[in-house]
């Protein structure tokens, strides 16, 4: 399953910034660039990456550079949780597992 990183680049007025460069890099590095893409007509950029890890996205528009950090262990498309509660008969303690 590929990991997806995406975002939008817009002006303060909300207009899309088209043609800015987004680079996918390993966390806290500037080389090698794993992938590069330009923002589309909506100002959107998207990377699909096959490996999990910690990454930075460097977005360059003219002389302006912005950084976004991603940690795949903190990003979920969905999360399924099941709880099992154990309580003693006297109701003095309980555990959620």
JSON list of C-alpha atoms in Angstrom, two decimals:
[
{"chain": "A", "resi": 1, "resn": "UNK", "atom": "CA", "xyz": [0.00, 0.00, 0.00]},
{"chain": "A", "resi": 2, "resn": "UNK", "atom": "CA", "xyz": [1.39, 3.37, -0.98]},
{"chain": "A", "resi": 3, "resn": "UNK", "atom": "CA", "xyz": [1.55, 6.23, 1.49]},
{"chain": "A", "resi": 4, "resn": "UNK", "atom": "CA", "xyz": [0.05, 9.48, 0.19]},
{"chain": "A", "resi": 5, "resn": "UNK", "atom": "CA", "xyz": [1.21, 12.98, 1.09]},
{"chain": "A", "resi": 6, "resn": "UNK", "atom": "CA", "xyz": [-0.77, 15.90, -0.27]},
{"chain": "A", "resi": 7, "resn": "UNK", "atom": "CA", "xyz": [-1.62, 19.52, 0.31]},
{"chain": "A", "resi": 8, "resn": "UNK", "atom": "CA", "xyz": [-2.61, 22.78, -1.30]},
{"chain": "A", "resi": 9, "resn": "UNK", "atom": "CA", "xyz": [-0.59, 25.92, -1.91]},
{"chain": "A", "resi": 10, "resn": "UNK", "atom": "CA", "xyz": [-2.67, 29.09, -1.92]},
{"chain": "A", "resi": 11, "resn": "UNK", "atom": "CA", "xyz": [-2.15, 32.82, -1.50]},
{"chain": "A", "resi": 12, "resn": "UNK", "atom": "CA", "xyz": [-3.37, 34.62, 1.62]},
{"chain": "A", "resi": 13, "resn": "UNK", "atom": "CA", "xyz": [-6.45, 35.57, -0.41]},
{"chain": "A", "resi": 14, "resn": "UNK", "atom": "CA", "xyz": [-7.16, 31.88, -1.14]},
{"chain": "A", "resi": 15, "resn": "UNK", "atom": "CA", "xyz": [-6.13, 31.81, -4.80]},
{"chain": "A", "resi": 16, "resn": "UNK", "atom": "CA", "xyz": [-4.34, 28.66, -6.00]},
{"chain": "A", "resi": 17, "resn": "UNK", "atom": "CA", "xyz": [-0.62, 28.95, -6.70]},
{"chain": "A", "resi": 18, "resn": "UNK", "atom": "CA", "xyz": [0.03, 27.03, -9.91]},
{"chain": "A", "resi": 19, "resn": "UNK", "atom": "CA", "xyz": [3.40, 25.61, -10.95]},
{"chain": "A", "resi": 20, "resn": "UNK", "atom": "CA", "xyz": [5.20, 25.74, -7.60]},
{"chain": "A", "resi": 21, "resn": "UNK", "atom": "CA", "xyz": [7.65, 22.87, -7.05]},
{"chain": "A", "resi": 22, "resn": "UNK", "atom": "CA", "xyz": [7.13, 20.30, -4.30]},
{"chain": "A", "resi": 23, "resn": "UNK", "atom": "CA", "xyz": [10.04, 17.97, -3.43]},
{"chain": "A", "resi": 24, "resn": "UNK", "atom": "CA", "xyz": [9.78, 14.86, -1.23]},
{"chain": "A", "resi": 25, "resn": "UNK", "atom": "CA", "xyz": [12.86, 14.35, 0.98]},
{"chain": "A", "resi": 26, "resn": "UNK", "atom": "CA", "xyz": [13.89, 12.15, 3.87]},
{"chain": "A", "resi": 27, "resn": "UNK", "atom": "CA", "xyz": [13.41, 13.95, 7.21]},
{"chain": "A", "resi": 28, "resn": "UNK", "atom": "CA", "xyz": [15.99, 16.67, 7.93]},
{"chain": "A", "resi": 29, "resn": "UNK", "atom": "CA", "xyz": [17.85, 16.27, 4.64]},
{"chain": "A", "resi": 30, "resn": "UNK", "atom": "CA", "xyz": [18.08, 18.23, 1.41]},
{"chain": "A", "resi": 31, "resn": "UNK", "atom": "CA", "xyz": [19.34, 15.41, -0.82]},
{"chain": "A", "resi": 32, "resn": "UNK", "atom": "CA", "xyz": [18.48, 13.11, -2.42]},
{"chain": "A", "resi": 33, "resn": "UNK", "atom": "CA", "xyz": [15.12, 14.33, -3.64]},
{"chain": "A", "resi": 34, "resn": "UNK", "atom": "CA", "xyz": [12.88, 11.23, -3.76]},
{"chain": "A", "resi": 35, "resn": "UNK", "atom": "CA", "xyz": [10.22, 12.81, -5.99]},
{"chain": "A", "resi": 36, "resn": "UNK", "atom": "CA", "xyz": [9.29, 16.18, -7.48]},
{"chain": "A", "resi": 37, "resn": "UNK", "atom": "CA", "xyz": [5.92, 17.48, -8.64]},
{"chain": "A", "resi": 38, "resn": "UNK", "atom": "CA", "xyz": [4.44, 20.85, -9.62]},
{"chain": "A", "resi": 39, "resn": "UNK", "atom": "CA", "xyz": [1.25, 22.21, -8.07]},
{"chain": "A", "resi": 40, "resn": "UNK", "atom": "CA", "xyz": [-1.77, 21.85, -10.36]},
{"chain": "A", "resi": 41, "resn": "UNK", "atom": "CA", "xyz": [-4.50, 24.33, -11.34]},
{"chain": "A", "resi": 42, "resn": "UNK", "atom": "CA", "xyz": [-6.01, 24.02, -7.84]},
{"chain": "A", "resi": 43, "resn": "UNK", "atom": "CA", "xyz": [-2.63, 24.53, -6.16]},
{"chain": "A", "resi": 44, "resn": "UNK", "atom": "CA", "xyz": [-2.61, 20.86, -5.12]},
{"chain": "A", "resi": 45, "resn": "UNK", "atom": "CA", "xyz": [0.43, 18.62, -4.89]},
{"chain": "A", "resi": 46, "resn": "UNK", "atom": "CA", "xyz": [0.36, 14.87, -4.21]},
{"chain": "A", "resi": 47, "resn": "UNK", "atom": "CA", "xyz": [3.04, 12.23, -3.65]},
{"chain": "A", "resi": 48, "resn": "UNK", "atom": "CA", "xyz": [2.45, 8.50, -3.45]},
{"chain": "A", "resi": 49, "resn": "UNK", "atom": "CA", "xyz": [5.38, 6.77, -1.81]},
{"chain": "A", "resi": 50, "resn": "UNK", "atom": "CA", "xyz": [5.90, 3.04, -1.34]},
{"chain": "A", "resi": 51, "resn": "UNK", "atom": "CA", "xyz": [7.81, 3.11, 1.95]},
{"chain": "A", "resi": 52, "resn": "UNK", "atom": "CA", "xyz": [6.83, 4.31, 5.38]},
{"chain": "A", "resi": 53, "resn": "UNK", "atom": "CA", "xyz": [8.99, 6.71, 7.32]},
{"chain": "A", "resi": 54, "resn": "UNK", "atom": "CA", "xyz": [9.54, 10.31, 8.20]},
{"chain": "A", "resi": 55, "resn": "UNK", "atom": "CA", "xyz": [9.61, 12.77, 5.32]},
{"chain": "A", "resi": 56, "resn": "UNK", "atom": "CA", "xyz": [9.82, 16.49, 4.61]},
{"chain": "A", "resi": 57, "resn": "UNK", "atom": "CA", "xyz": [8.13, 18.23, 1.71]},
{"chain": "A", "resi": 58, "resn": "UNK", "atom": "CA", "xyz": [9.89, 21.36, 0.45]},
{"chain": "A", "resi": 59, "resn": "UNK", "atom": "CA", "xyz": [7.61, 23.65, -1.55]},
{"chain": "A", "resi": 60, "resn": "UNK", "atom": "CA", "xyz": [9.36, 26.29, -3.64]},
{"chain": "A", "resi": 61, "resn": "UNK", "atom": "CA", "xyz": [7.59, 29.16, -5.37]},
{"chain": "A", "resi": 62, "resn": "UNK", "atom": "CA", "xyz": [10.02, 31.72, -6.74]},
{"chain": "A", "resi": 63, "resn": "UNK", "atom": "CA", "xyz": [12.20, 32.76, -3.81]},
{"chain": "A", "resi": 64, "resn": "UNK", "atom": "CA", "xyz": [9.69, 31.51, -1.22]},
{"chain": "A", "resi": 65, "resn": "UNK", "atom": "CA", "xyz": [10.33, 28.11, 0.40]},
{"chain": "A", "resi": 66, "resn": "UNK", "atom": "CA", "xyz": [7.94, 26.33, 2.77]},
{"chain": "A", "resi": 67, "resn": "UNK", "atom": "CA", "xyz": [8.52, 23.05, 4.63]},
{"chain": "A", "resi": 68, "resn": "UNK", "atom": "CA", "xyz": [5.97, 20.47, 5.77]},
{"chain": "A", "resi": 69, "resn": "UNK", "atom": "CA", "xyz": [6.86, 17.45, 7.92]},
{"chain": "A", "resi": 70, "resn": "UNK", "atom": "CA", "xyz": [5.19, 14.05, 7.65]},
{"chain": "A", "resi": 71, "resn": "UNK", "atom": "CA", "xyz": [5.47, 11.01, 9.85]},
{"chain": "A", "resi": 72, "resn": "UNK", "atom": "CA", "xyz": [3.68, 8.00, 8.38]},
{"chain": "A", "resi": 73, "resn": "UNK", "atom": "CA", "xyz": [3.19, 6.45, 11.80]},
{"chain": "A", "resi": 74, "resn": "UNK", "atom": "CA", "xyz": [0.98, 9.43, 12.71]},
{"chain": "A", "resi": 75, "resn": "UNK", "atom": "CA", "xyz": [-1.11, 9.44, 9.54]},
{"chain": "A", "resi": 76, "resn": "UNK", "atom": "CA", "xyz": [-4.06, 7.12, 9.18]},
{"chain": "A", "resi": 77, "resn": "UNK", "atom": "CA", "xyz": [-6.69, 6.76, 6.49]},
{"chain": "A", "resi": 78, "resn": "UNK", "atom": "CA", "xyz": [-8.78, 4.94, 9.07]},
{"chain": "A", "resi": 79, "resn": "UNK", "atom": "CA", "xyz": [-8.31, 3.55, 12.53]},
{"chain": "A", "resi": 80, "resn": "UNK", "atom": "CA", "xyz": [-10.19, 0.58, 13.91]},
{"chain": "A", "resi": 81, "resn": "UNK", "atom": "CA", "xyz": [-10.33, 0.28, 17.69]},
{"chain": "A", "resi": 82, "resn": "UNK", "atom": "CA", "xyz": [-11.85, -2.39, 19.90]},
{"chain": "A", "resi": 83, "resn": "UNK", "atom": "CA", "xyz": [-12.03, -2.03, 23.67]},
{"chain": "A", "resi": 84, "resn": "UNK", "atom": "CA", "xyz": [-12.28, -4.80, 26.21]},
{"chain": "A", "resi": 85, "resn": "UNK", "atom": "CA", "xyz": [-13.10, -3.63, 29.72]},
{"chain": "A", "resi": 86, "resn": "UNK", "atom": "CA", "xyz": [-12.25, -5.74, 32.77]},
{"chain": "A", "resi": 87, "resn": "UNK", "atom": "CA", "xyz": [-13.83, -4.78, 36.09]},
{"chain": "A", "resi": 88, "resn": "UNK", "atom": "CA", "xyz": [-13.64, -6.57, 39.41]},
{"chain": "A", "resi": 89, "resn": "UNK", "atom": "CA", "xyz": [-16.89, -7.57, 41.20]},
{"chain": "A", "resi": 90, "resn": "UNK", "atom": "CA", "xyz": [-16.46, -4.90, 43.88]},
{"chain": "A", "resi": 91, "resn": "UNK", "atom": "CA", "xyz": [-16.20, -2.18, 41.20]},
{"chain": "A", "resi": 92, "resn": "UNK", "atom": "CA", "xyz": [-13.01, -0.83, 42.75]},
{"chain": "A", "resi": 93, "resn": "UNK", "atom": "CA", "xyz": [-10.92, -0.92, 39.59]},
{"chain": "A", "resi": 94, "resn": "UNK", "atom": "CA", "xyz": [-11.25, -1.41, 35.83]},
{"chain": "A", "resi": 95, "resn": "UNK", "atom": "CA", "xyz": [-8.90, -1.78, 32.88]},
{"chain": "A", "resi": 96, "resn": "UNK", "atom": "CA", "xyz": [-9.40, -0.93, 29.25]},
{"chain": "A", "resi": 97, "resn": "UNK", "atom": "CA", "xyz": [-7.43, -3.17, 26.94]}
]
